[in-house]
XYZ file of C-alpha atoms in Angstrom:
638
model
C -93.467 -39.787 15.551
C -96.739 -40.001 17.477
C -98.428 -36.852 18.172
C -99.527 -38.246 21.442
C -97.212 -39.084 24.673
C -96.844 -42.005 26.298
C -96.278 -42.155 30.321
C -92.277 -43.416 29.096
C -92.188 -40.557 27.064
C -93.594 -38.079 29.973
C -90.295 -39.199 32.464
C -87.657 -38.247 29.286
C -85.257 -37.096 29.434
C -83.384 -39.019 31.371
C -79.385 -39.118 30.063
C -78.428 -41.057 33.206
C -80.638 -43.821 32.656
C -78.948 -47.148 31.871
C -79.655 -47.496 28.228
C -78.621 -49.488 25.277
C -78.307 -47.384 22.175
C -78.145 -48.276 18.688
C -75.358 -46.315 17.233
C -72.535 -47.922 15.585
C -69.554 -46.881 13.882
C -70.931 -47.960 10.777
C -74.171 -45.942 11.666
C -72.271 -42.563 12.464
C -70.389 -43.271 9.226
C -72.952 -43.437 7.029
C -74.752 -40.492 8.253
C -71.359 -38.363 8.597
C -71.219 -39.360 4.479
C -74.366 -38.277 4.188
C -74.474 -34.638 5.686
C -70.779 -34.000 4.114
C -72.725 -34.809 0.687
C -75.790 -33.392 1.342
C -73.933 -30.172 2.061
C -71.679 -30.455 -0.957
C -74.614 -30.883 -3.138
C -76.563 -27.448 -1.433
C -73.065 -25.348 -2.202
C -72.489 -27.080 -4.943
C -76.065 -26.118 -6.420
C -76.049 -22.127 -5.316
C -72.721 -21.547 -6.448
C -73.838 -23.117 -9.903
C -76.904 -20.585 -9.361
C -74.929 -17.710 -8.031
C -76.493 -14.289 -8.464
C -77.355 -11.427 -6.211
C -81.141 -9.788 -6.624
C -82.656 -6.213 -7.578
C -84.134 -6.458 -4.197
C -80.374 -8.109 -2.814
C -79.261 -4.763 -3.437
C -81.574 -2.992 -1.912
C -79.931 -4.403 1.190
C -76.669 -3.267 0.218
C -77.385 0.267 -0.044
C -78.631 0.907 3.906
C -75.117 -1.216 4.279
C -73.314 1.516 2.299
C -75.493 4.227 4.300
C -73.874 2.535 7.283
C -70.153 2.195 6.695
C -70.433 5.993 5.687
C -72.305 6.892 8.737
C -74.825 7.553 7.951
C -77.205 5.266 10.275
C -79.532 2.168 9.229
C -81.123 4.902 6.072
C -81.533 3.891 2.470
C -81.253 7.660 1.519
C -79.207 10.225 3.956
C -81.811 12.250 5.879
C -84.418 9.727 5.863
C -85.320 7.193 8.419
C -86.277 4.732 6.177
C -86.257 0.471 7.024
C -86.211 -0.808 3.511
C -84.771 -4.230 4.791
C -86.991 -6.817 6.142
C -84.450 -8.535 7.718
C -82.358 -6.415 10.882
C -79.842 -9.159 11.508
C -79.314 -9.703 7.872
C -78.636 -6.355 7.167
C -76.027 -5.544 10.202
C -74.384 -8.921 9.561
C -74.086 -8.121 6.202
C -72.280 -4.517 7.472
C -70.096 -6.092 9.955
C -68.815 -8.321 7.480
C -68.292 -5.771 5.047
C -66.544 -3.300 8.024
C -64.292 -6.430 8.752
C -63.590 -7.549 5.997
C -63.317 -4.272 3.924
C -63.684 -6.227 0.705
C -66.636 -5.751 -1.533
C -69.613 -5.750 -0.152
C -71.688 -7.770 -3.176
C -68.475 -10.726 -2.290
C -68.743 -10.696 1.197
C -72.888 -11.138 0.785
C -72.133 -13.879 -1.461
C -69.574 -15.411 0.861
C -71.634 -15.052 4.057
C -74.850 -16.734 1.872
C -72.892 -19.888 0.599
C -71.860 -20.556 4.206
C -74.951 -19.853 6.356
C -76.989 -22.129 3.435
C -74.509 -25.157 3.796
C -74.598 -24.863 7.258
C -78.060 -24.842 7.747
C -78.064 -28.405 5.609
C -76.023 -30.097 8.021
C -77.311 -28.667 11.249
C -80.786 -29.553 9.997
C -79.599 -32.986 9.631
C -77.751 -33.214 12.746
C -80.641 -31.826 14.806
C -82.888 -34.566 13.098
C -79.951 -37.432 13.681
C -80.178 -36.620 17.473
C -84.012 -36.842 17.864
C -84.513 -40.151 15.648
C -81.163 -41.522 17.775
C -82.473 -40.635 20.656
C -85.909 -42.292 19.983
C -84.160 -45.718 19.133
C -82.670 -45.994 23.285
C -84.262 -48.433 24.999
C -83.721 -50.026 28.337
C -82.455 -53.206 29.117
C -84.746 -56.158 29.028
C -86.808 -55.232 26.695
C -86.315 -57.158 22.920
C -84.930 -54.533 20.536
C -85.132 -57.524 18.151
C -88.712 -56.306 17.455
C -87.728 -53.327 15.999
C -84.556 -54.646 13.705
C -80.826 -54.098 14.123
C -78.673 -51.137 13.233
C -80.278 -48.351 11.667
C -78.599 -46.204 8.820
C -79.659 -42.690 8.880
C -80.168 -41.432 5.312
C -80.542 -37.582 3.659
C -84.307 -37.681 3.255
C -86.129 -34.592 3.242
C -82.867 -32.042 2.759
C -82.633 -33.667 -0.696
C -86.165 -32.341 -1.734
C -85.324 -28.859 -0.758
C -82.058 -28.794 -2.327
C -83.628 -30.382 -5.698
C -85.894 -27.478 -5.563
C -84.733 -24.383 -7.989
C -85.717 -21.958 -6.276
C -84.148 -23.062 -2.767
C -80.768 -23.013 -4.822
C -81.699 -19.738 -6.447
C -82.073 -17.726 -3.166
C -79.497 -19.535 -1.008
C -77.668 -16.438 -2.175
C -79.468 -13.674 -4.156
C -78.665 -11.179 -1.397
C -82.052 -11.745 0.516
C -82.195 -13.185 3.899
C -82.826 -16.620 3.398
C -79.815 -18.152 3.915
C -80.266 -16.575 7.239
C -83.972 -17.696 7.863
C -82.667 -21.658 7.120
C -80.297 -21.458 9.111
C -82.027 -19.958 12.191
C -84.821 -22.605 11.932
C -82.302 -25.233 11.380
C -80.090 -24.149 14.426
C -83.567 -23.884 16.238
C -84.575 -27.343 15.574
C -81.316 -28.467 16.929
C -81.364 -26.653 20.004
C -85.120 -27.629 20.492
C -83.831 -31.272 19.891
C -81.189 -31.031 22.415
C -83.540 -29.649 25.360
C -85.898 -32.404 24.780
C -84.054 -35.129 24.639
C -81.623 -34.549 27.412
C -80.965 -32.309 30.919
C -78.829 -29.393 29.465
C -77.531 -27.142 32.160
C -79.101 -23.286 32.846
C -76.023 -21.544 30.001
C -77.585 -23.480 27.450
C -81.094 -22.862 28.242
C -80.811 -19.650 28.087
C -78.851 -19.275 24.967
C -82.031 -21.274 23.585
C -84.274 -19.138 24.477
C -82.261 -15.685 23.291
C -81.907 -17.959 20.254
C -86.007 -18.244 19.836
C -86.027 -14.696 21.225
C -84.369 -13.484 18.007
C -86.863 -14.548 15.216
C -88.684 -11.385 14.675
C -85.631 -9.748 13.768
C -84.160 -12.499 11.180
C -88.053 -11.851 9.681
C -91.017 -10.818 10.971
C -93.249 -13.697 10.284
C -90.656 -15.881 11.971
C -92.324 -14.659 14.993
C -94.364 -17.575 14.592
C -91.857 -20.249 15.591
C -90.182 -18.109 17.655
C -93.570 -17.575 20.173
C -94.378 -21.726 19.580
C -90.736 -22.434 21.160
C -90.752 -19.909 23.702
C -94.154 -21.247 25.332
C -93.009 -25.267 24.768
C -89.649 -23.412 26.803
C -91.712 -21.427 29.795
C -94.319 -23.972 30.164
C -92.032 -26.995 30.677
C -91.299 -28.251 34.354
C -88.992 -25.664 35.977
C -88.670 -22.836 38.970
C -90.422 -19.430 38.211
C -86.540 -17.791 38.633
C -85.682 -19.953 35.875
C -88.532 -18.712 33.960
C -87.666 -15.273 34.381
C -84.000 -15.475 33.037
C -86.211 -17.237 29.992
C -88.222 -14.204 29.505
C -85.558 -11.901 29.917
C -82.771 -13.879 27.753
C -85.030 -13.849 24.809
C -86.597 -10.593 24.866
C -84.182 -8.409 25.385
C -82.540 -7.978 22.011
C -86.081 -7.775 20.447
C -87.508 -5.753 22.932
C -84.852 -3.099 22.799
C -85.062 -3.182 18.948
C -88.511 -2.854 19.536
C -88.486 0.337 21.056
C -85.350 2.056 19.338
C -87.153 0.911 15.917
C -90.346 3.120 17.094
C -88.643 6.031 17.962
C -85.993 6.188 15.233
C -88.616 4.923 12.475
C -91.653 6.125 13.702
C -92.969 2.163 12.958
C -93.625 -0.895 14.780
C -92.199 -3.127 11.753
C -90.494 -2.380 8.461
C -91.775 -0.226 6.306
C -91.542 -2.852 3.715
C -94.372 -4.433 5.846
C -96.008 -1.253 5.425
C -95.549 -0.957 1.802
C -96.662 -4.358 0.916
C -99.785 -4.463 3.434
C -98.728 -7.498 4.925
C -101.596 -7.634 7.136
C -103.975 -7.598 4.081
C -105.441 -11.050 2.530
C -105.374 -12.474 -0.916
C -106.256 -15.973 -0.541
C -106.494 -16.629 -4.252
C -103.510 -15.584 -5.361
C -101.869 -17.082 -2.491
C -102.870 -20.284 -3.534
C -101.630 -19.403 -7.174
C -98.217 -19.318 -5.927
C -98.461 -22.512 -3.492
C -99.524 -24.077 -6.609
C -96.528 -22.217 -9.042
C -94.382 -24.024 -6.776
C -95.747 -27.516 -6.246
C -96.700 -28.070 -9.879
C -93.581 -27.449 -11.971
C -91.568 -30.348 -9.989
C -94.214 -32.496 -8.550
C -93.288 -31.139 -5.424
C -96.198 -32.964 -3.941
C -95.034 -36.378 -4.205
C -91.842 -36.192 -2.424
C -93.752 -34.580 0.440
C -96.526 -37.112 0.740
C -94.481 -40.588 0.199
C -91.629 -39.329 3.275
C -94.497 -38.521 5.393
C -95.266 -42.240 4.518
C -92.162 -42.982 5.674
C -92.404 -40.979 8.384
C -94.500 -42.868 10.004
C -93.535 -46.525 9.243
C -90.498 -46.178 9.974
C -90.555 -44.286 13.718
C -90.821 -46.749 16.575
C -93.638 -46.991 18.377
C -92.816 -46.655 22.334
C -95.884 -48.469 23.990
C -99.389 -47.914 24.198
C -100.445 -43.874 24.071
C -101.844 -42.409 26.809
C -102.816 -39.157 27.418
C -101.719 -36.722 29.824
C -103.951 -37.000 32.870
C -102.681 -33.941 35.326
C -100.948 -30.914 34.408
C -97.714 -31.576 35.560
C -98.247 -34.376 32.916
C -98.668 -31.977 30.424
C -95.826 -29.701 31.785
C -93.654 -33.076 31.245
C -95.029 -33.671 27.719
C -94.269 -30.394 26.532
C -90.569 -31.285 26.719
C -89.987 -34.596 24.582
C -88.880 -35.847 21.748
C -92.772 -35.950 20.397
C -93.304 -32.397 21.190
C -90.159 -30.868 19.366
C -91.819 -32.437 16.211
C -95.354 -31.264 16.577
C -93.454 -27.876 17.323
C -91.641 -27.610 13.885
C -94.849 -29.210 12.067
C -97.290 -26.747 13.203
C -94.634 -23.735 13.015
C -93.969 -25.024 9.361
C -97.936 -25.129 8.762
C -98.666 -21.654 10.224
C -95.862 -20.387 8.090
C -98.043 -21.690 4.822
C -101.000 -20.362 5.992
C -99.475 -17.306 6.477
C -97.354 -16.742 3.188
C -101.160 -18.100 1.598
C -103.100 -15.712 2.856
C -101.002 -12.562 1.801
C -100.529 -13.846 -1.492
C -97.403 -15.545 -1.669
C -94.705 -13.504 -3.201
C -94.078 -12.412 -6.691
C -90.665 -14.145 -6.829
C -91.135 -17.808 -7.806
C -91.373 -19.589 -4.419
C -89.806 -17.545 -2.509
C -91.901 -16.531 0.760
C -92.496 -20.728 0.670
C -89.114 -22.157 0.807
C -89.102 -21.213 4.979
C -92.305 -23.310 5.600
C -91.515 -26.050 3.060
C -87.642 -26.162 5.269
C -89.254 -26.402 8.133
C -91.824 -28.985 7.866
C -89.491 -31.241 6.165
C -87.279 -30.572 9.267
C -88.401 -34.365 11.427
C -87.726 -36.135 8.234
C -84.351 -34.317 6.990
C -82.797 -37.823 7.516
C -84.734 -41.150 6.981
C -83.609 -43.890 9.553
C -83.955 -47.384 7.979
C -83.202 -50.027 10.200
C -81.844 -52.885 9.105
C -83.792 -56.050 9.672
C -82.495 -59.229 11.568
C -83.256 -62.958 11.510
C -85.181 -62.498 14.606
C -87.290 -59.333 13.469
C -90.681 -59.079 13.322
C -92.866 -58.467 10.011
C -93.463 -54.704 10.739
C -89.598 -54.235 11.212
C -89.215 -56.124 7.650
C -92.056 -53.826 6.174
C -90.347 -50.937 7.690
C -87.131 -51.646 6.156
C -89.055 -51.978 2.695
C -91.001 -49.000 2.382
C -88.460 -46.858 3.665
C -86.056 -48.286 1.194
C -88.012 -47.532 -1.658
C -90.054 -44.449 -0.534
C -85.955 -43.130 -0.318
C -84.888 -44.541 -3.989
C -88.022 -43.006 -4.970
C -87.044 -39.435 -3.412
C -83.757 -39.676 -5.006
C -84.933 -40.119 -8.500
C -87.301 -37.515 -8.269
C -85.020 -35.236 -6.679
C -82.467 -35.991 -9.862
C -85.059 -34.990 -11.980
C -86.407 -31.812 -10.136
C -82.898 -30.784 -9.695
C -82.836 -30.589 -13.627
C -85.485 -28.946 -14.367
C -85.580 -25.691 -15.664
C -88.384 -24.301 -12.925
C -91.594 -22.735 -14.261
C -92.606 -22.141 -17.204
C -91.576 -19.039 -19.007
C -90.577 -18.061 -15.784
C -88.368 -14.989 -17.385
C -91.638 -13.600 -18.402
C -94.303 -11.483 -16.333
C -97.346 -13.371 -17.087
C -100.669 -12.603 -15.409
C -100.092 -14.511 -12.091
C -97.419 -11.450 -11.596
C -95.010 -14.589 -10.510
C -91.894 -14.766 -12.193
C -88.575 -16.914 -11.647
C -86.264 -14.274 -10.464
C -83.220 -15.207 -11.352
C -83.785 -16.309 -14.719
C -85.377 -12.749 -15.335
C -82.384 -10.781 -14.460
C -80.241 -12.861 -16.242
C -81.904 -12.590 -19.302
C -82.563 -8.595 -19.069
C -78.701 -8.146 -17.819
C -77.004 -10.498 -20.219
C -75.056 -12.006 -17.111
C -75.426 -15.623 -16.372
C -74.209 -14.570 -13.080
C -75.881 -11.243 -11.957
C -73.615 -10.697 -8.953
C -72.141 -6.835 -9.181
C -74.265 -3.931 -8.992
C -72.164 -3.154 -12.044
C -74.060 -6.198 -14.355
C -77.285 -4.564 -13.500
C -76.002 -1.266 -15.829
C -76.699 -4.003 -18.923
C -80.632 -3.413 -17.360
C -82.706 -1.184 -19.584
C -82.657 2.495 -18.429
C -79.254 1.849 -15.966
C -76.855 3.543 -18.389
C -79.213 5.663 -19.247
C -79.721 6.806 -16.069
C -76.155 7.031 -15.108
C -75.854 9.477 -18.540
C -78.492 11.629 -17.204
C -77.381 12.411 -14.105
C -73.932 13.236 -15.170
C -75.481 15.637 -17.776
C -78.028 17.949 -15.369
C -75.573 19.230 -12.763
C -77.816 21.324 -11.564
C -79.779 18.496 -10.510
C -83.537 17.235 -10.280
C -85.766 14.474 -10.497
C -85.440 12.057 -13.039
C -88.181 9.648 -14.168
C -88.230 6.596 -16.512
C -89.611 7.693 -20.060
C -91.423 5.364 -22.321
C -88.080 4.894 -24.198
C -85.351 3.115 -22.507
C -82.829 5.176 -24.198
C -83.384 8.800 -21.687
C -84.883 10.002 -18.706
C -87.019 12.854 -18.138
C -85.619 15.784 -15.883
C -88.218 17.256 -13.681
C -85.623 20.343 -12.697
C -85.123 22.498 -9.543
C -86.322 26.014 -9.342
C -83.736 28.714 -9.349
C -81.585 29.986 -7.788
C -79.337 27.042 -8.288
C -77.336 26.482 -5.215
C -74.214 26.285 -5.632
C -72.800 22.347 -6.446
C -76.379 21.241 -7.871
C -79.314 20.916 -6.105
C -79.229 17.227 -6.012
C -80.400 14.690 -7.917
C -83.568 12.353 -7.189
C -84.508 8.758 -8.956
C -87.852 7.599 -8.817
C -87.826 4.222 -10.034
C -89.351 0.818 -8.808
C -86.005 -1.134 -9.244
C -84.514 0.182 -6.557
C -81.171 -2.007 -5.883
C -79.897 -2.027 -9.103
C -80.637 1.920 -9.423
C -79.314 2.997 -5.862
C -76.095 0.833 -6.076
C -74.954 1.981 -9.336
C -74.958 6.068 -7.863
C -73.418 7.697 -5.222
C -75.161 7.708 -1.943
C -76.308 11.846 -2.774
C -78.541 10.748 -5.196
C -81.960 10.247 -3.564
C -83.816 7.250 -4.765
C -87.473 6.236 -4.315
C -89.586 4.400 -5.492
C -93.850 4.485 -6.683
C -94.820 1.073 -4.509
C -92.768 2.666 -0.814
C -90.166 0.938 -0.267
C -88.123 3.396 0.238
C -90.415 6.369 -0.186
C -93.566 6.465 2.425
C -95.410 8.461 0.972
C -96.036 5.849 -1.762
C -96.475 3.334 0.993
C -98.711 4.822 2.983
C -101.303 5.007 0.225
C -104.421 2.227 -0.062
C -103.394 -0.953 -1.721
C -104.520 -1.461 -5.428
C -107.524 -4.107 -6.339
C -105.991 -6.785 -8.767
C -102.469 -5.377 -9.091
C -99.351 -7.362 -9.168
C -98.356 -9.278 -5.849
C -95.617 -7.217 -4.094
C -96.394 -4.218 -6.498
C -99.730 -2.948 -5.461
C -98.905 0.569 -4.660
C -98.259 3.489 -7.466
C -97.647 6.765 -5.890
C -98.361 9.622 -9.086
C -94.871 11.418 -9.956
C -97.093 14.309 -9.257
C -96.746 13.934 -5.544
C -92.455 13.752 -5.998
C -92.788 17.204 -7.607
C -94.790 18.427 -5.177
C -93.015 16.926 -2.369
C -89.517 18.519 -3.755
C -90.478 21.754 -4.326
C -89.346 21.246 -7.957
C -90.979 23.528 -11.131
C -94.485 22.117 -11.667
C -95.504 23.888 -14.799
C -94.496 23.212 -18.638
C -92.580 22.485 -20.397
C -90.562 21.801 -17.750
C -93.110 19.067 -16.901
C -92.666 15.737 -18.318
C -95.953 15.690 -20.951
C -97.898 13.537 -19.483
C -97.488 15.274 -16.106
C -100.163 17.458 -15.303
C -99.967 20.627 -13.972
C -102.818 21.061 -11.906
C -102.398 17.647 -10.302
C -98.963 18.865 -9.534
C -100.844 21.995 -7.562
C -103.495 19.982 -5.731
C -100.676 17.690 -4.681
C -98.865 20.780 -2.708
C -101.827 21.539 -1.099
C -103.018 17.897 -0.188
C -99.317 17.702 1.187
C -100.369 20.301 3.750
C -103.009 17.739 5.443
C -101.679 17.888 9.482
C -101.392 13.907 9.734
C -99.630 13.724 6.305
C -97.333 16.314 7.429
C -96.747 14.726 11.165
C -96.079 11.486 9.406
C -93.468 13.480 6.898
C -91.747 14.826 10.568
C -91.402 11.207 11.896
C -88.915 10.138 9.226
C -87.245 13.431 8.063
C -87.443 15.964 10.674
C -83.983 16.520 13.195
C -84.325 12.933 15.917
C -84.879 15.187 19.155
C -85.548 13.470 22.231
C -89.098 14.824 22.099
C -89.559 13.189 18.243
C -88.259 9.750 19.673
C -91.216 9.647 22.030
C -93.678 11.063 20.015
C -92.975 8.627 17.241
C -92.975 5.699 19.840
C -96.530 6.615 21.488
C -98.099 7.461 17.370
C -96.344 4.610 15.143
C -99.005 2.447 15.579
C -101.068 5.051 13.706
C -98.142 6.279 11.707
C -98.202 1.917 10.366
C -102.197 2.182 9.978
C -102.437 6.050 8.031
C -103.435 5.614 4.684
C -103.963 8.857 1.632
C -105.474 8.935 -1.196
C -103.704 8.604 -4.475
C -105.665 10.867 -6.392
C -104.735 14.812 -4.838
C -108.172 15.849 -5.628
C -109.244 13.131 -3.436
C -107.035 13.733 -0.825
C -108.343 16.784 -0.640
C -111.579 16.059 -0.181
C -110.816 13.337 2.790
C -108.706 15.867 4.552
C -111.137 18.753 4.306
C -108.531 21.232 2.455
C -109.538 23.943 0.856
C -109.272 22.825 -3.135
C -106.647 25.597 -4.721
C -107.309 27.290 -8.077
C -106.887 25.820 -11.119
C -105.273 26.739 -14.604
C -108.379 25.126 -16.249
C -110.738 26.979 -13.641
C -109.469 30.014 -15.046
């Protein structure tokens, strides 16, 4: 498709235009076979690759939280988003509320149909455009351009071949949801221009776009691209208004009930991982951990070949001369593909520049989806006795750039992903799914259950059941025990509850009741970890270790030996009680565990912005020292 518009182009759509189309039963057949197998092959592959993530789980546990009422909360008591993903999460609850079944099954069964789905409405969106680009009017020689065109998988065979696109259509996370909101994006961005839809569709498009944010944050990015393409386009300003309101009023509200109930403007995963922070080089580490193992690159190059052969070219380009022009231009069939090209770019740029992810292509399987979006389907037209040589040529290299994508797609398909990918090497990347399954001894890690075969699980599960009394148990060097940190006395009656502090946090919160606190050293769940400064040269998505000593402190539990772990220190333990005391570490505390009041609610909306920017020190003494506390006294000072 050109990236420039032509004056026809400026007038479309225009449904009621006498026209002379190119479909064909034989046409609609073809590509019918082609999404039903294209689809097959998707559900096929991620059932054969079925597994549900440590960080899948994570999900589940704010869903147990939830059907037990005790609010959107990873632990009771705690307002806590651990889940990137809002609409994944409550979909994921109001299946499991429906359906009352299990709630790893109904994650499982909920992936495997939004990923299939999002095959064929990828396709279908991409159908209609290319279609739509092949109507011409009477008199003019469609001859030129060939006969009947058959409309070919393409580019939704190179993300299926992928591994990793197989591996997380399920694995718990959102991206079965993320493909399938671009993919039902692309379609309704096809749809509005290429044809006059009435005002009910419009503005489910645009609460559609609207909802981006909340599938992921960074979606934001083709969420905003659509909604300007939408408000900008020829219309009346009351029109525009039921735009703006129809897509920002789910986010909106979110918005401000995530503020006040959170005390954040985003997840604190976002919070925990720095998001906003830049690692160029080890972003482009991970493009490259994806793109090497399979070639990746050669798919992507030869259909942008065939790309561009094989799309029509309307008439001479001309450039928009007035703004209504421009206004015009911003709804046609050339703009919906520069929209899901430059989304899919800014998506890259993005997952570069914070590092990439330290699951093997994970945070790159959105942007690679959505840039091979305008090429999901290949149109090759067949050519006539009276067409021309460029319709010929066409024919040819699309033909062969598509036997080409096939084989390479057989072989990618087959491939067993990168190397040593069960292994955490120094790149911190590491294939996912092929790690769990190793470390569990489950081909199909699907159960919370499996994940006791982890090192530590049963152990963990032992330990708790033996200290009634309760306390906080940390991972020893052995994976055999954990150490007890315990309570002070008196022991209330029933225990005084148990805390984990562990970084795999699904596998460890799903496999105990929902008492048991769990946290974690990079914040996830615990913000006090999160809100410390990000660590030079540490592993992608793990670049925060909060000190045990801090959990001690922070529980009120018996920080002196031997009651202390031995490589716990006792004096770090009392400098982290008083650096606890700082006022802003103690207002950010309130946000998240005091009683919601009315007054809280506000307070946290007017401060999260600084609640999301406050950083501490790692190091008590430090902490200290930055918040001018007066340094206690020491056992060694003594």
């Amino acid at each position: 498709m050109s990236l420039s518009t032509s004056r026809e182009e400026l007038t479309e759509p225009a449904p009621d235009a006498p026209s002379v189309r190119s479909r064909t039963p034989l046409t609609t057949a073809i590509f019918a076979v082609g999404v039903v197998v294209s689809s097959l092959l998707f559900l096929l592959g991620a059932w054969e690759r079925r597994w549900i993530a440590d960080d899948g789980l994570i999900v589940l546990r704010t869903v147990r939280n939830l059907l037990a009422g005790n609010g959107p909360v990873f632990n009771a008591g705690e307002r806590v988003e651990t889940n990137t993903s809002t609409i994944w999460t409550y979909l994921v609850y109001a299946g499991s509320w429906l359906s009352e079944a299990r709630i790893e099954y109904v994650v499982l069964t909920i992936a495997l149909v939004l990923s299939t789905a999002a095959i064929a409405i990828a396709m279908f969106g991409t159908y209609a455009l290319r279609a739509r680009a092949r109507v011409v009017t009477p008199g003019t020689n469609f001859a030129r351009t060939g006969g009947a065109a058959a409309y070919l998988p393409a580019g939704v065979l190179v993300y299926i071949a992928v591994p990793p696109a197989r591996d997380f259509a399920t694995s718990g996370l959102e991206t079965c949801l993320v493909i399938f909101w671009i993919a039902t994006l692309w379609l309704l961005m096809v749809r509005w221009s290429t044809k006059d839809i009435g005002r009910p569709a419009l503005l489910f498009l645009s609460f559609w776009a609207g909802l981006g944010p909340l599938v992921r944050p960074e979606l934001v990015i083709l969420s905003a691209l659509a909604l300007v393409m939408i408000f900008l386009a020829p219309q009346t300003w009351a029109s525009r208004f039921f735009v703006f309101a129809f897509a920002g009023a789910v986010p909106v509200c979110y918005q401000i009930w995530r503020m006040g109930y959170y005390g954040l403007p985003y997840p604190n995963t976002a919070v925990a991982k720095d998001a906003g922070g830049a690692k160029w080089a080890q972003g482009f580490e991970y493009l490259w951990n994806l793109l090497g193992p399979y070639m990746l690159w050669l798919p992507l190059v030869l259909l942008l070949v065939a790309a561009v052969v094989t799309t029509r070219r309307p008439g001479p380009v001309r450039l928009p001369k007035t703004i209504g022009d421009a206004q015009r231009a911003l709804r046609s069939p050339t703009a919906a593909v520069v929209f899901v090209l430059l989304a899919g770019v800014l998506q890259l740029i993005y997952a570069i520049r914070v590092g990439g992810d330290f699951m093997h292509g994970r945070t790159l399987l959105p942007a690679l989806f959505t840039i091979l979006l305008p090429i999901s389907v290949l149109p090759l037209t067949i050519p006539t006795a009276k067409s021309g040589a460029r319709a010929v040529v066409a024919f040819g290299v699309g033909a062969a750039v598509w036997i080409v994508t096939i084989v390479w797609a057989f072989f990618a398909a087959n491939t067993t992903g990168m190397p040593e990918g069960s292994i955490v090497g120094r790149s911190g990347i590491v294939d996912e799914r092929a790690f769990y399954a190793l470390n569990t001894g489950h081909a199909h890690p699907i159960l919370a259950s499996d994940y006791l075969d982890y090192p530590r699980m049963r152990a963990m599960v032992e330990a708790i059941e033996n200290t009634p009394d309760g306390g906080l148990l940390l991972p020893s060097s052995q994976f055999t025990y954990w150490d007890v940190v315990p309570p002070p006395l008196p022991i209330p009656p029933g225990g005084a509850g148990h805390t984990v502090y562990f970084l795999n946090l699904g596998m460890t919160s799903m496999n105990v009741g929902l008492d048991v606190r769990v946290i974690d050293q990079m914040g996830l769940a615990y913000p006090l970890a999160s809100h410390t400064a990000r660590l030079e040269n540490g592993r992608i998505g793990h670049d925060k270790n909060l000190f045990p000593d801090w959990v001690v402190a922070d529980l009120g539990l018996v920080g002196e030996h031997p009651y202390l772990p031995w490589y716990m220190d006792e004096d770090w333990v009392t400098e982290a009680r008083v650096a606890l005391s700082c006022a802003d570490t103690q207002e950010l505390i309130a946000s998240y565990r005091a009683p919601l009041t009315q007054d809280l609610f506000i307070r946290n909306i007017k401060r999260s912005l600084f609640y999301a920017g406050y950083r501490f020190d790692r190091v008590p003494k430090y902490e200290i020292q930055r918040c001018g506390l007066e340094e206690p006294v020491l056992q060694h000072d003594n």
